[in-house]
């Protein structure tokens, strides 16, 4: 595949129609973050409130249980921590080099 | 099917991460809830606005369902065209009938203001589509300007809080009521924090035999000046103060779905956001009372439509008592 | 509309399908073409002089003659917006409008071409306000020129019908995939009742085929996003590609006209020359002034002038080379504009013709005329006057850079000065 942004005018898709469903996934919006959610899985009840409330679809689940947070995309908004009914998510400062 | 979050996690909501909405923005949360609640295959029409520019920036799209955006004001009309195309293609035998839902997402600017006529026309013609208004009370995409949904006293970049004029001078239009007066089968107000109510309404809307309209309260941390983690808390406050009652108009019958009583004064809501800060610095005490009076009037009018007794606010009672 | 199906009147080539003559006005002729095309969606808003088309077509829908979804939208902007939605959904979508309706659609004109949606519009050309005027001129069509549509123009109800079919095949051609407008002169053509030879339904169906887009919103498993935001990294490339497609439409128009000639016996070209073979003094125009222009040429010829006329049938893409070729023998060219290009160097059609001839070393003398604004009656006298001015230029060898307004009440003094 041609690297995005390098196609010539005759190569770009006609009419600007995007045929790459869900391709924003390649934008790693995790770099926006200043705070990071840490889940205490011992306390987590797998209620999935965080999953439904996250604006960036970051909570990964399997067969109805919470598995992990997608830190590549988490913007660190803190909604999950505010909304978790058992308060098992803590926002901690992001440390970057 | 009852709505259980654990069951819903097994579905693909059709909207990916990596979009450019601000951290804490409610718009994508609403989109995901709507898409998850749908039983049918969706086709989405978007109006220009934060959601569109942040989720469909070429060469990428956050969407995994078919979608069209063509302009700011006409998303309801896009849906009209798609619905008409569907009917004719099926009638001509060029496409097999299959359960589909045509969903529009438009901001309050797209809905209350510039696209008002386009929406009204589509409602009156009776196309079978579902219109979701992402109501963040302003033109956020162009930098937080006032709209017909912005409330009295709110700071926006076109209603700055000045020495003479303290924010937006007008109240707001009752768009939900206006849509209901079109006599369409299903109209409702919902709010982003109440996922169950919102998703139940989407399911009812999907079954409606004609246009359905959902006005969804969609806090915007950037434009309303609050910390992103408070998005859901502020949405909840709007319901508790009866600024944004949860209700539906199903075949003309009004019904409250949220709390039956107002549990908090509007000041609690005003205090939660920077866009009202100037009102609280006692420059314009009259405005807060006026806002409360508007909330009360609309709340009681809604209660009446729902067959309930009017409710007086503690403040009104207090004022009445102290005036004695 | 008088349907005289039983009286086949084709007097033409053996291969051409037997036509049926009907006596209709231009609006009804287009409605008849729409009935035969039977698009999935028609969305339109009433405006004089387009109403003839949509009222007639509404009857076809009401009688169940067509299976089209006819959307009675609440404005012209919505008419084109609905077509955009329908077209992206995989349907053939058609609209029709005039003057102020086109002006209200303006935002969507560029959206339609930019999204590469092959919507067909029948534009019943009408003056733009203000002052309010419901009659015909080309102000609307000229304002549309730079919006990326293929633009065809006819001069009679027959051509309105013919080009309605041609437009469909051009727009949807895989090399084109652009919207196409069929310009029909308001009142002069829309309301003129004439004999129109219509093709049999099956011949039309065969000629226009079905619209089968590669992607669509309603296709099984579709995940296409239409109308995404382009930024500085892609917009330029998309616009360049769109431009290339518009230029690529010219051979497609030529091929479609040729194929149409084979099925109908009516052989239209992108330019319609009249007595052009040895013509030295030429009138260039577009639309319904054909009768007067030809009569003026005949009169001039009778007086010994080598006069000719050239009608533009393809306005966009402007067929530069074909025009340069057609005018290669001309010594004086007069260009008839039925619109004013306010504040422009010259009026719109003259600007196009001047550009087309610029690279020629032996450029003819050129002269601009404005005529027929707001439905002002176009007379043979006006065309004779125009040719007369061209003949004077031919004789003197001097180019006049002023515009002559034909049929306009001039101030007495200025009329003297200019003559
Ligand atoms: C015809 C037209 N006018 C103005 C604009 C500029 N514009 C784009 S989005 C927008 C505001 C969107 O506000 P809203 O509908 O409330 O959506 P939000 O961004 O707040 O979600 C404006 C004014 C436009 N794109 N098109
Ligand atoms: S909201 Fe809290 S308890 Fe519920 S699943 Fe998420 S982390 Fe676990
Ligand atoms: S901090 Fe915000 S973006 Fe990150 S996981 Fe929590 S809710 Fe999602
Ligand atoms: S400005 Fe507001 S509505 Fe727009 S993306 Fe940011 S938070 Fe969301
Ligand atoms: Mg808004």
PDB file of N, CA, C and O in Angstrom, chain A residues 23-88:
ATOM      1  N   UNK A  23     -10.165   3.129   9.991  1.00  0.00           N
ATOM      2  CA  UNK A  23      -8.718   3.327   9.834  1.00  0.00           C
ATOM      3  C   UNK A  23      -8.133   4.386  10.762  1.00  0.00           C
ATOM      4  O   UNK A  23      -6.912   4.505  10.878  1.00  0.00           O
ATOM      5  N   UNK A  24      -8.988   5.152  11.448  1.00  0.00           N
ATOM      6  CA  UNK A  24      -8.432   6.120  12.405  1.00  0.00           C
ATOM      7  C   UNK A  24      -7.644   5.404  13.495  1.00  0.00           C
ATOM      8  O   UNK A  24      -6.856   6.036  14.193  1.00  0.00           O
ATOM      9  N   UNK A  25      -7.865   4.114  13.622  1.00  0.00           N
ATOM     10  CA  UNK A  25      -7.153   3.346  14.635  1.00  0.00           C
ATOM     11  C   UNK A  25      -5.639   3.565  14.544  1.00  0.00           C
ATOM     12  O   UNK A  25      -4.925   3.468  15.541  1.00  0.00           O
ATOM     13  N   UNK A  26      -5.173   3.883  13.332  1.00  0.00           N
ATOM     14  CA  UNK A  26      -3.720   4.076  13.213  1.00  0.00           C
ATOM     15  C   UNK A  26      -3.238   5.400  13.810  1.00  0.00           C
ATOM     16  O   UNK A  26      -2.038   5.617  13.925  1.00  0.00           O
ATOM     17  N   UNK A  27      -4.190   6.276  14.166  1.00  0.00           N
ATOM     18  CA  UNK A  27      -3.778   7.508  14.850  1.00  0.00           C
ATOM     19  C   UNK A  27      -3.652   7.229  16.341  1.00  0.00           C
ATOM     20  O   UNK A  27      -4.648   6.963  17.014  1.00  0.00           O
ATOM     21  N   UNK A  28      -2.459   7.311  16.849  1.00  0.00           N
ATOM     22  CA  UNK A  28      -2.244   6.945  18.246  1.00  0.00           C
ATOM     23  C   UNK A  28      -2.473   8.157  19.145  1.00  0.00           C
ATOM     24  O   UNK A  28      -1.554   8.899  19.486  1.00  0.00           O
ATOM     25  N   UNK A  29      -3.742   8.341  19.512  1.00  0.00           N
ATOM     26  CA  UNK A  29      -4.136   9.521  20.284  1.00  0.00           C
ATOM     27  C   UNK A  29      -3.705   9.412  21.753  1.00  0.00           C
ATOM     28  O   UNK A  29      -3.907  10.361  22.516  1.00  0.00           O
ATOM     29  N   UNK A  30      -3.121   8.271  22.104  1.00  0.00           N
ATOM     30  CA  UNK A  30      -2.578   8.137  23.460  1.00  0.00           C
ATOM     31  C   UNK A  30      -1.517   9.197  23.761  1.00  0.00           C
ATOM     32  O   UNK A  30      -1.294   9.539  24.924  1.00  0.00           O
ATOM     33  N   UNK A  31      -0.929   9.737  22.700  1.00  0.00           N
ATOM     34  CA  UNK A  31       0.106  10.748  22.916  1.00  0.00           C
ATOM     35  C   UNK A  31      -0.448  12.063  23.456  1.00  0.00           C
ATOM     36  O   UNK A  31       0.296  12.922  23.916  1.00  0.00           O
ATOM     37  N   UNK A  32      -1.757  12.228  23.417  1.00  0.00           N
ATOM     38  CA  UNK A  32      -2.371  13.457  23.944  1.00  0.00           C
ATOM     39  C   UNK A  32      -2.390  13.471  25.479  1.00  0.00           C
ATOM     40  O   UNK A  32      -2.614  14.500  26.087  1.00  0.00           O
ATOM     41  N   UNK A  33      -2.246  12.283  26.038  1.00  0.00           N
ATOM     42  CA  UNK A  33      -2.575  12.063  27.440  1.00  0.00           C
ATOM     43  C   UNK A  33      -1.603  12.729  28.405  1.00  0.00           C
ATOM     44  O   UNK A  33      -0.396  12.709  28.194  1.00  0.00           O
ATOM     45  N   UNK A  34      -2.134  13.284  29.480  1.00  0.00           N
ATOM     46  CA  UNK A  34      -1.259  13.741  30.562  1.00  0.00           C
ATOM     47  C   UNK A  34      -1.507  12.909  31.817  1.00  0.00           C
ATOM     48  O   UNK A  34      -0.727  12.928  32.746  1.00  0.00           O
ATOM     49  N   UNK A  35      -2.659  12.220  31.827  1.00  0.00           N
ATOM     50  CA  UNK A  35      -2.961  11.335  32.962  1.00  0.00           C
ATOM     51  C   UNK A  35      -3.338   9.960  32.416  1.00  0.00           C
ATOM     52  O   UNK A  35      -3.880   9.845  31.318  1.00  0.00           O
ATOM     53  N   UNK A  36      -3.087   8.962  33.222  1.00  0.00           N
ATOM     54  CA  UNK A  36      -3.177   7.586  32.757  1.00  0.00           C
ATOM     55  C   UNK A  36      -4.095   6.790  33.686  1.00  0.00           C
ATOM     56  O   UNK A  36      -3.949   6.881  34.907  1.00  0.00           O
ATOM     57  N   UNK A  37      -5.060   6.055  33.157  1.00  0.00           N
ATOM     58  CA  UNK A  37      -5.935   5.284  34.049  1.00  0.00           C
ATOM     59  C   UNK A  37      -5.292   3.945  34.459  1.00  0.00           C
ATOM     60  O   UNK A  37      -4.796   3.212  33.610  1.00  0.00           O
ATOM     61  N   UNK A  38      -5.275   3.699  35.744  1.00  0.00           N
ATOM     62  CA  UNK A  38      -4.766   2.418  36.257  1.00  0.00           C
ATOM     63  C   UNK A  38      -5.939   1.690  36.923  1.00  0.00           C
ATOM     64  O   UNK A  38      -6.607   2.249  37.790  1.00  0.00           O
ATOM     65  N   UNK A  39      -6.189   0.475  36.479  1.00  0.00           N
ATOM     66  CA  UNK A  39      -7.333  -0.273  37.000  1.00  0.00           C
ATOM     67  C   UNK A  39      -6.872  -1.250  38.070  1.00  0.00           C
ATOM     68  O   UNK A  39      -5.886  -1.963  37.892  1.00  0.00           O
ATOM     69  N   UNK A  40      -7.595  -1.237  39.161  1.00  0.00           N
ATOM     70  CA  UNK A  40      -7.341  -2.233  40.200  1.00  0.00           C
ATOM     71  C   UNK A  40      -8.267  -3.418  39.910  1.00  0.00           C
ATOM     72  O   UNK A  40      -9.454  -3.407  40.268  1.00  0.00           O
ATOM     73  N   UNK A  41      -7.726  -4.416  39.226  1.00  0.00           N
ATOM     74  CA  UNK A  41      -8.566  -5.530  38.789  1.00  0.00           C
ATOM     75  C   UNK A  41      -9.101  -6.354  39.961  1.00  0.00           C
ATOM     76  O   UNK A  41     -10.073  -7.092  39.804  1.00  0.00           O
ATOM     77  N   UNK A  42      -8.471  -6.226  41.126  1.00  0.00           N
ATOM     78  CA  UNK A  42      -8.997  -6.959  42.294  1.00  0.00           C
ATOM     79  C   UNK A  42     -10.359  -6.423  42.704  1.00  0.00           C
ATOM     80  O   UNK A  42     -11.217  -7.156  43.165  1.00  0.00           O
ATOM     81  N   UNK A  43     -10.521  -5.118  42.506  1.00  0.00           N
ATOM     82  CA  UNK A  43     -11.803  -4.511  42.920  1.00  0.00           C
ATOM     83  C   UNK A  43     -12.837  -4.480  41.790  1.00  0.00           C
ATOM     84  O   UNK A  43     -14.031  -4.349  42.039  1.00  0.00           O
ATOM     85  N   UNK A  44     -12.367  -4.594  40.556  1.00  0.00           N
ATOM     86  CA  UNK A  44     -13.250  -4.435  39.393  1.00  0.00           C
ATOM     87  C   UNK A  44     -14.368  -5.479  39.393  1.00  0.00           C
ATOM     88  O   UNK A  44     -14.123  -6.670  39.610  1.00  0.00           O
ATOM     89  N   UNK A  45     -15.590  -5.030  39.169  1.00  0.00           N
ATOM     90  CA  UNK A  45     -16.748  -5.940  39.158  1.00  0.00           C
ATOM     91  C   UNK A  45     -17.178  -6.290  37.733  1.00  0.00           C
ATOM     92  O   UNK A  45     -18.192  -6.945  37.535  1.00  0.00           O
ATOM     93  N   UNK A  46     -16.437  -5.790  36.769  1.00  0.00           N
ATOM     94  CA  UNK A  46     -16.738  -6.045  35.352  1.00  0.00           C
ATOM     95  C   UNK A  46     -18.146  -5.569  34.980  1.00  0.00           C
ATOM     96  O   UNK A  46     -18.847  -6.193  34.194  1.00  0.00           O
ATOM     97  N   UNK A  47     -18.507  -4.435  35.542  1.00  0.00           N
ATOM     98  CA  UNK A  47     -19.841  -3.879  35.277  1.00  0.00           C
ATOM     99  C   UNK A  47     -19.929  -3.242  33.892  1.00  0.00           C
ATOM    100  O   UNK A  47     -20.994  -3.048  33.348  1.00  0.00           O
ATOM    101  N   UNK A  48     -18.798  -2.875  33.326  1.00  0.00           N
ATOM    102  CA  UNK A  48     -18.687  -2.334  31.962  1.00  0.00           C
ATOM    103  C   UNK A  48     -19.158  -0.881  31.808  1.00  0.00           C
ATOM    104  O   UNK A  48     -19.356  -0.403  30.697  1.00  0.00           O
ATOM    105  N   UNK A  49     -19.316  -0.213  32.930  1.00  0.00           N
ATOM    106  CA  UNK A  49     -19.655   1.216  32.853  1.00  0.00           C
ATOM    107  C   UNK A  49     -18.535   1.980  32.153  1.00  0.00           C
ATOM    108  O   UNK A  49     -18.775   2.806  31.259  1.00  0.00           O
ATOM    109  N   UNK A  50     -17.308   1.665  32.529  1.00  0.00           N
ATOM    110  CA  UNK A  50     -16.178   2.364  31.887  1.00  0.00           C
ATOM    111  C   UNK A  50     -16.177   2.099  30.383  1.00  0.00           C
ATOM    112  O   UNK A  50     -15.914   2.994  29.580  1.00  0.00           O
ATOM    113  N   UNK A  51     -16.505   0.876  30.026  1.00  0.00           N
ATOM    114  CA  UNK A  51     -16.515   0.493  28.601  1.00  0.00           C
ATOM    115  C   UNK A  51     -17.528   1.337  27.819  1.00  0.00           C
ATOM    116  O   UNK A  51     -17.251   1.798  26.713  1.00  0.00           O
ATOM    117  N   UNK A  52     -18.707   1.544  28.382  1.00  0.00           N
ATOM    118  CA  UNK A  52     -19.740   2.284  27.645  1.00  0.00           C
ATOM    119  C   UNK A  52     -19.514   3.793  27.709  1.00  0.00           C
ATOM    120  O   UNK A  52     -19.998   4.526  26.850  1.00  0.00           O
ATOM    121  N   UNK A  53     -18.786   4.260  28.700  1.00  0.00           N
ATOM    122  CA  UNK A  53     -18.608   5.709  28.878  1.00  0.00           C
ATOM    123  C   UNK A  53     -17.328   6.248  28.242  1.00  0.00           C
ATOM    124  O   UNK A  53     -17.128   7.460  28.190  1.00  0.00           O
ATOM    125  N   UNK A  54     -16.436   5.401  27.813  1.00  0.00           N
ATOM    126  CA  UNK A  54     -15.155   5.892  27.292  1.00  0.00           C
ATOM    127  C   UNK A  54     -15.348   6.485  25.896  1.00  0.00           C
ATOM    128  O   UNK A  54     -15.808   5.814  24.981  1.00  0.00           O
ATOM    129  N   UNK A  55     -14.984   7.746  25.698  1.00  0.00           N
ATOM    130  CA  UNK A  55     -15.159   8.386  24.386  1.00  0.00           C
ATOM    131  C   UNK A  55     -14.224   7.816  23.325  1.00  0.00           C
ATOM    132  O   UNK A  55     -14.406   8.077  22.139  1.00  0.00           O
ATOM    133  N   UNK A  56     -13.232   7.041  23.762  1.00  0.00           N
ATOM    134  CA  UNK A  56     -12.239   6.578  22.801  1.00  0.00           C
ATOM    135  C   UNK A  56     -12.175   5.060  22.700  1.00  0.00           C
ATOM    136  O   UNK A  56     -11.165   4.519  22.238  1.00  0.00           O
ATOM    137  N   UNK A  57     -13.235   4.411  23.080  1.00  0.00           N
ATOM    138  CA  UNK A  57     -13.385   2.950  22.909  1.00  0.00           C
ATOM    139  C   UNK A  57     -12.162   2.193  23.415  1.00  0.00           C
ATOM    140  O   UNK A  57     -11.668   1.291  22.746  1.00  0.00           O
ATOM    141  N   UNK A  58     -11.674   2.570  24.595  1.00  0.00           N
ATOM    142  CA  UNK A  58     -10.389   2.023  25.033  1.00  0.00           C
ATOM    143  C   UNK A  58     -10.473   0.743  25.851  1.00  0.00           C
ATOM    144  O   UNK A  58      -9.458   0.091  26.066  1.00  0.00           O
ATOM    145  N   UNK A  59     -11.660   0.425  26.349  1.00  0.00           N
ATOM    146  CA  UNK A  59     -11.711  -0.739  27.234  1.00  0.00           C
ATOM    147  C   UNK A  59     -11.891  -2.009  26.430  1.00  0.00           C
ATOM    148  O   UNK A  59     -12.854  -2.168  25.687  1.00  0.00           O
ATOM    149  N   UNK A  60     -10.923  -2.890  26.578  1.00  0.00           N
ATOM    150  CA  UNK A  60     -10.935  -4.144  25.823  1.00  0.00           C
ATOM    151  C   UNK A  60     -11.531  -5.237  26.700  1.00  0.00           C
ATOM    152  O   UNK A  60     -11.166  -5.373  27.874  1.00  0.00           O
ATOM    153  N   UNK A  61     -12.450  -5.977  26.116  1.00  0.00           N
ATOM    154  CA  UNK A  61     -13.163  -6.998  26.889  1.00  0.00           C
ATOM    155  C   UNK A  61     -13.062  -8.339  26.174  1.00  0.00           C
ATOM    156  O   UNK A  61     -12.746  -8.394  24.987  1.00  0.00           O
ATOM    157  N   UNK A  62     -13.335  -9.385  26.914  1.00  0.00           N
ATOM    158  CA  UNK A  62     -13.448 -10.712  26.315  1.00  0.00           C
ATOM    159  C   UNK A  62     -14.513 -11.475  27.076  1.00  0.00           C
ATOM    160  O   UNK A  62     -14.485 -11.522  28.314  1.00  0.00           O
ATOM    161  N   UNK A  63     -15.453 -11.988  26.363  1.00  0.00           N
ATOM    162  CA  UNK A  63     -16.582 -12.742  26.953  1.00  0.00           C
ATOM    163  C   UNK A  63     -17.159 -12.051  28.182  1.00  0.00           C
ATOM    164  O   UNK A  63     -17.381 -12.668  29.219  1.00  0.00           O
ATOM    165  N   UNK A  64     -17.369 -10.770  28.060  1.00  0.00           N
ATOM    166  CA  UNK A  64     -18.047 -10.051  29.139  1.00  0.00           C
ATOM    167  C   UNK A  64     -17.172  -9.719  30.333  1.00  0.00           C
ATOM    168  O   UNK A  64     -17.685  -9.323  31.380  1.00  0.00           O
ATOM    169  N   UNK A  65     -15.873  -9.875  30.208  1.00  0.00           N
ATOM    170  CA  UNK A  65     -15.016  -9.422  31.313  1.00  0.00           C
ATOM    171  C   UNK A  65     -14.044  -8.373  30.794  1.00  0.00           C
ATOM    172  O   UNK A  65     -13.587  -8.441  29.653  1.00  0.00           O
ATOM    173  N   UNK A  66     -13.721  -7.446  31.686  1.00  0.00           N
ATOM    174  CA  UNK A  66     -12.797  -6.384  31.301  1.00  0.00           C
ATOM    175  C   UNK A  66     -11.376  -6.935  31.286  1.00  0.00           C
ATOM    176  O   UNK A  66     -10.962  -7.637  32.214  1.00  0.00           O
ATOM    177  N   UNK A  67     -10.638  -6.650  30.215  1.00  0.00           N
ATOM    178  CA  UNK A  67      -9.291  -7.205  30.085  1.00  0.00           C
ATOM    179  C   UNK A  67      -8.197  -6.165  30.249  1.00  0.00           C
ATOM    180  O   UNK A  67      -7.247  -6.372  30.976  1.00  0.00           O
ATOM    181  N   UNK A  68      -8.353  -5.047  29.540  1.00  0.00           N
ATOM    182  CA  UNK A  68      -7.248  -4.087  29.542  1.00  0.00           C
ATOM    183  C   UNK A  68      -7.717  -2.729  29.013  1.00  0.00           C
ATOM    184  O   UNK A  68      -8.828  -2.610  28.510  1.00  0.00           O
ATOM    185  N   UNK A  69      -6.842  -1.746  29.145  1.00  0.00           N
ATOM    186  CA  UNK A  69      -7.111  -0.422  28.565  1.00  0.00           C
ATOM    187  C   UNK A  69      -6.156  -0.223  27.389  1.00  0.00           C
ATOM    188  O   UNK A  69      -4.971  -0.526  27.490  1.00  0.00           O
ATOM    189  N   UNK A  70      -6.680   0.285  26.316  1.00  0.00           N
ATOM    190  CA  UNK A  70      -5.881   0.530  25.117  1.00  0.00           C
ATOM    191  C   UNK A  70      -5.165   1.876  25.290  1.00  0.00           C
ATOM    192  O   UNK A  70      -5.728   2.931  25.011  1.00  0.00           O
ATOM    193  N   UNK A  71      -3.925   1.794  25.739  1.00  0.00           N
ATOM    194  CA  UNK A  71      -3.197   3.033  26.019  1.00  0.00           C
ATOM    195  C   UNK A  71      -2.675   3.708  24.755  1.00  0.00           C
ATOM    196  O   UNK A  71      -2.225   4.848  24.795  1.00  0.00           O
ATOM    197  N   UNK A  72      -2.733   3.018  23.649  1.00  0.00           N
ATOM    198  CA  UNK A  72      -2.371   3.664  22.381  1.00  0.00           C
ATOM    199  C   UNK A  72      -3.364   4.767  22.043  1.00  0.00           C
ATOM    200  O   UNK A  72      -3.056   5.698  21.309  1.00  0.00           O
ATOM    201  N   UNK A  73      -4.596   4.613  22.520  1.00  0.00           N
ATOM    202  CA  UNK A  73      -5.637   5.568  22.141  1.00  0.00           C
ATOM    203  C   UNK A  73      -6.224   6.369  23.289  1.00  0.00           C
ATOM    204  O   UNK A  73      -6.877   7.378  23.052  1.00  0.00           O
ATOM    205  N   UNK A  74      -6.045   5.888  24.528  1.00  0.00           N
ATOM    206  CA  UNK A  74      -6.615   6.591  25.687  1.00  0.00           C
ATOM    207  C   UNK A  74      -6.082   8.021  25.737  1.00  0.00           C
ATOM    208  O   UNK A  74      -4.879   8.259  25.710  1.00  0.00           O
ATOM    209  N   UNK A  75      -7.008   9.004  25.787  1.00  0.00           N
ATOM    210  CA  UNK A  75      -6.599  10.408  25.827  1.00  0.00           C
ATOM    211  C   UNK A  75      -6.494  10.925  27.256  1.00  0.00           C
ATOM    212  O   UNK A  75      -6.241  12.111  27.478  1.00  0.00           O
ATOM    213  N   UNK A  76      -6.780  10.048  28.214  1.00  0.00           N
ATOM    214  CA  UNK A  76      -6.604  10.421  29.612  1.00  0.00           C
ATOM    215  C   UNK A  76      -7.653  11.360  30.151  1.00  0.00           C
ATOM    216  O   UNK A  76      -7.397  12.132  31.075  1.00  0.00           O
ATOM    217  N   UNK A  77      -8.871  11.288  29.607  1.00  0.00           N
ATOM    218  CA  UNK A  77      -9.906  12.236  30.030  1.00  0.00           C
ATOM    219  C   UNK A  77     -10.343  12.036  31.480  1.00  0.00           C
ATOM    220  O   UNK A  77     -10.782  12.971  32.129  1.00  0.00           O
ATOM    221  N   UNK A  78     -10.268  10.809  31.954  1.00  0.00           N
ATOM    222  CA  UNK A  78     -10.657  10.547  33.339  1.00  0.00           C
ATOM    223  C   UNK A  78     -12.124  10.247  33.552  1.00  0.00           C
ATOM    224  O   UNK A  78     -12.572  10.080  34.687  1.00  0.00           O
ATOM    225  N   UNK A  79     -12.899  10.180  32.486  1.00  0.00           N
ATOM    226  CA  UNK A  79     -14.328   9.859  32.635  1.00  0.00           C
ATOM    227  C   UNK A  79     -14.488   8.487  33.291  1.00  0.00           C
ATOM    228  O   UNK A  79     -15.306   8.299  34.195  1.00  0.00           O
ATOM    229  N   UNK A  80     -13.673   7.525  32.865  1.00  0.00           N
ATOM    230  CA  UNK A  80     -13.801   6.169  33.406  1.00  0.00           C
ATOM    231  C   UNK A  80     -13.609   6.187  34.921  1.00  0.00           C
ATOM    232  O   UNK A  80     -14.376   5.575  35.656  1.00  0.00           O
ATOM    233  N   UNK A  81     -12.573   6.916  35.362  1.00  0.00           N
ATOM    234  CA  UNK A  81     -12.304   6.958  36.801  1.00  0.00           C
ATOM    235  C   UNK A  81     -13.452   7.634  37.551  1.00  0.00           C
ATOM    236  O   UNK A  81     -13.852   7.191  38.622  1.00  0.00           O
ATOM    237  N   UNK A  82     -14.016   8.698  36.954  1.00  0.00           N
ATOM    238  CA  UNK A  82     -15.128   9.386  37.613  1.00  0.00           C
ATOM    239  C   UNK A  82     -16.367   8.504  37.679  1.00  0.00           C
ATOM    240  O   UNK A  82     -17.141   8.594  38.620  1.00  0.00           O
ATOM    241  N   UNK A  83     -16.574   7.702  36.664  1.00  0.00           N
ATOM    242  CA  UNK A  83     -17.834   6.962  36.567  1.00  0.00           C
ATOM    243  C   UNK A  83     -17.783   5.559  37.148  1.00  0.00           C
ATOM    244  O   UNK A  83     -18.822   4.945  37.374  1.00  0.00           O
ATOM    245  N   UNK A  84     -16.613   5.006  37.359  1.00  0.00           N
ATOM    246  CA  UNK A  84     -16.527   3.639  37.880  1.00  0.00           C
ATOM    247  C   UNK A  84     -17.271   3.550  39.213  1.00  0.00           C
ATOM    248  O   UNK A  84     -16.942   4.273  40.160  1.00  0.00           O
ATOM    249  N   UNK A  85     -18.263   2.710  39.305  1.00  0.00           N
ATOM    250  CA  UNK A  85     -19.094   2.676  40.513  1.00  0.00           C
ATOM    251  C   UNK A  85     -18.320   2.248  41.759  1.00  0.00           C
ATOM    252  O   UNK A  85     -18.674   2.639  42.857  1.00  0.00           O
ATOM    253  N   UNK A  86     -17.273   1.434  41.588  1.00  0.00           N
ATOM    254  CA  UNK A  86     -16.525   0.987  42.773  1.00  0.00           C
ATOM    255  C   UNK A  86     -15.197   1.734  42.920  1.00  0.00           C
ATOM    256  O   UNK A  86     -14.363   1.379  43.745  1.00  0.00           O
ATOM    257  N   UNK A  87     -15.027   2.741  42.099  1.00  0.00           N
ATOM    258  CA  UNK A  87     -13.830   3.595  42.163  1.00  0.00           C
ATOM    259  C   UNK A  87     -12.537   2.782  42.102  1.00  0.00           C
ATOM    260  O   UNK A  87     -11.636   2.961  42.919  1.00  0.00           O
ATOM    261  N   UNK A  88     -12.482   1.878  41.154  1.00  0.00           N
ATOM    262  CA  UNK A  88     -11.266   1.070  41.054  1.00  0.00           C
ATOM    263  C   UNK A  88     -10.352   1.540  39.919  1.00  0.00           C
ATOM    264  O   UNK A  88      -9.401   0.858  39.554  1.00  0.00           O
TER     265      UNK A  88
END
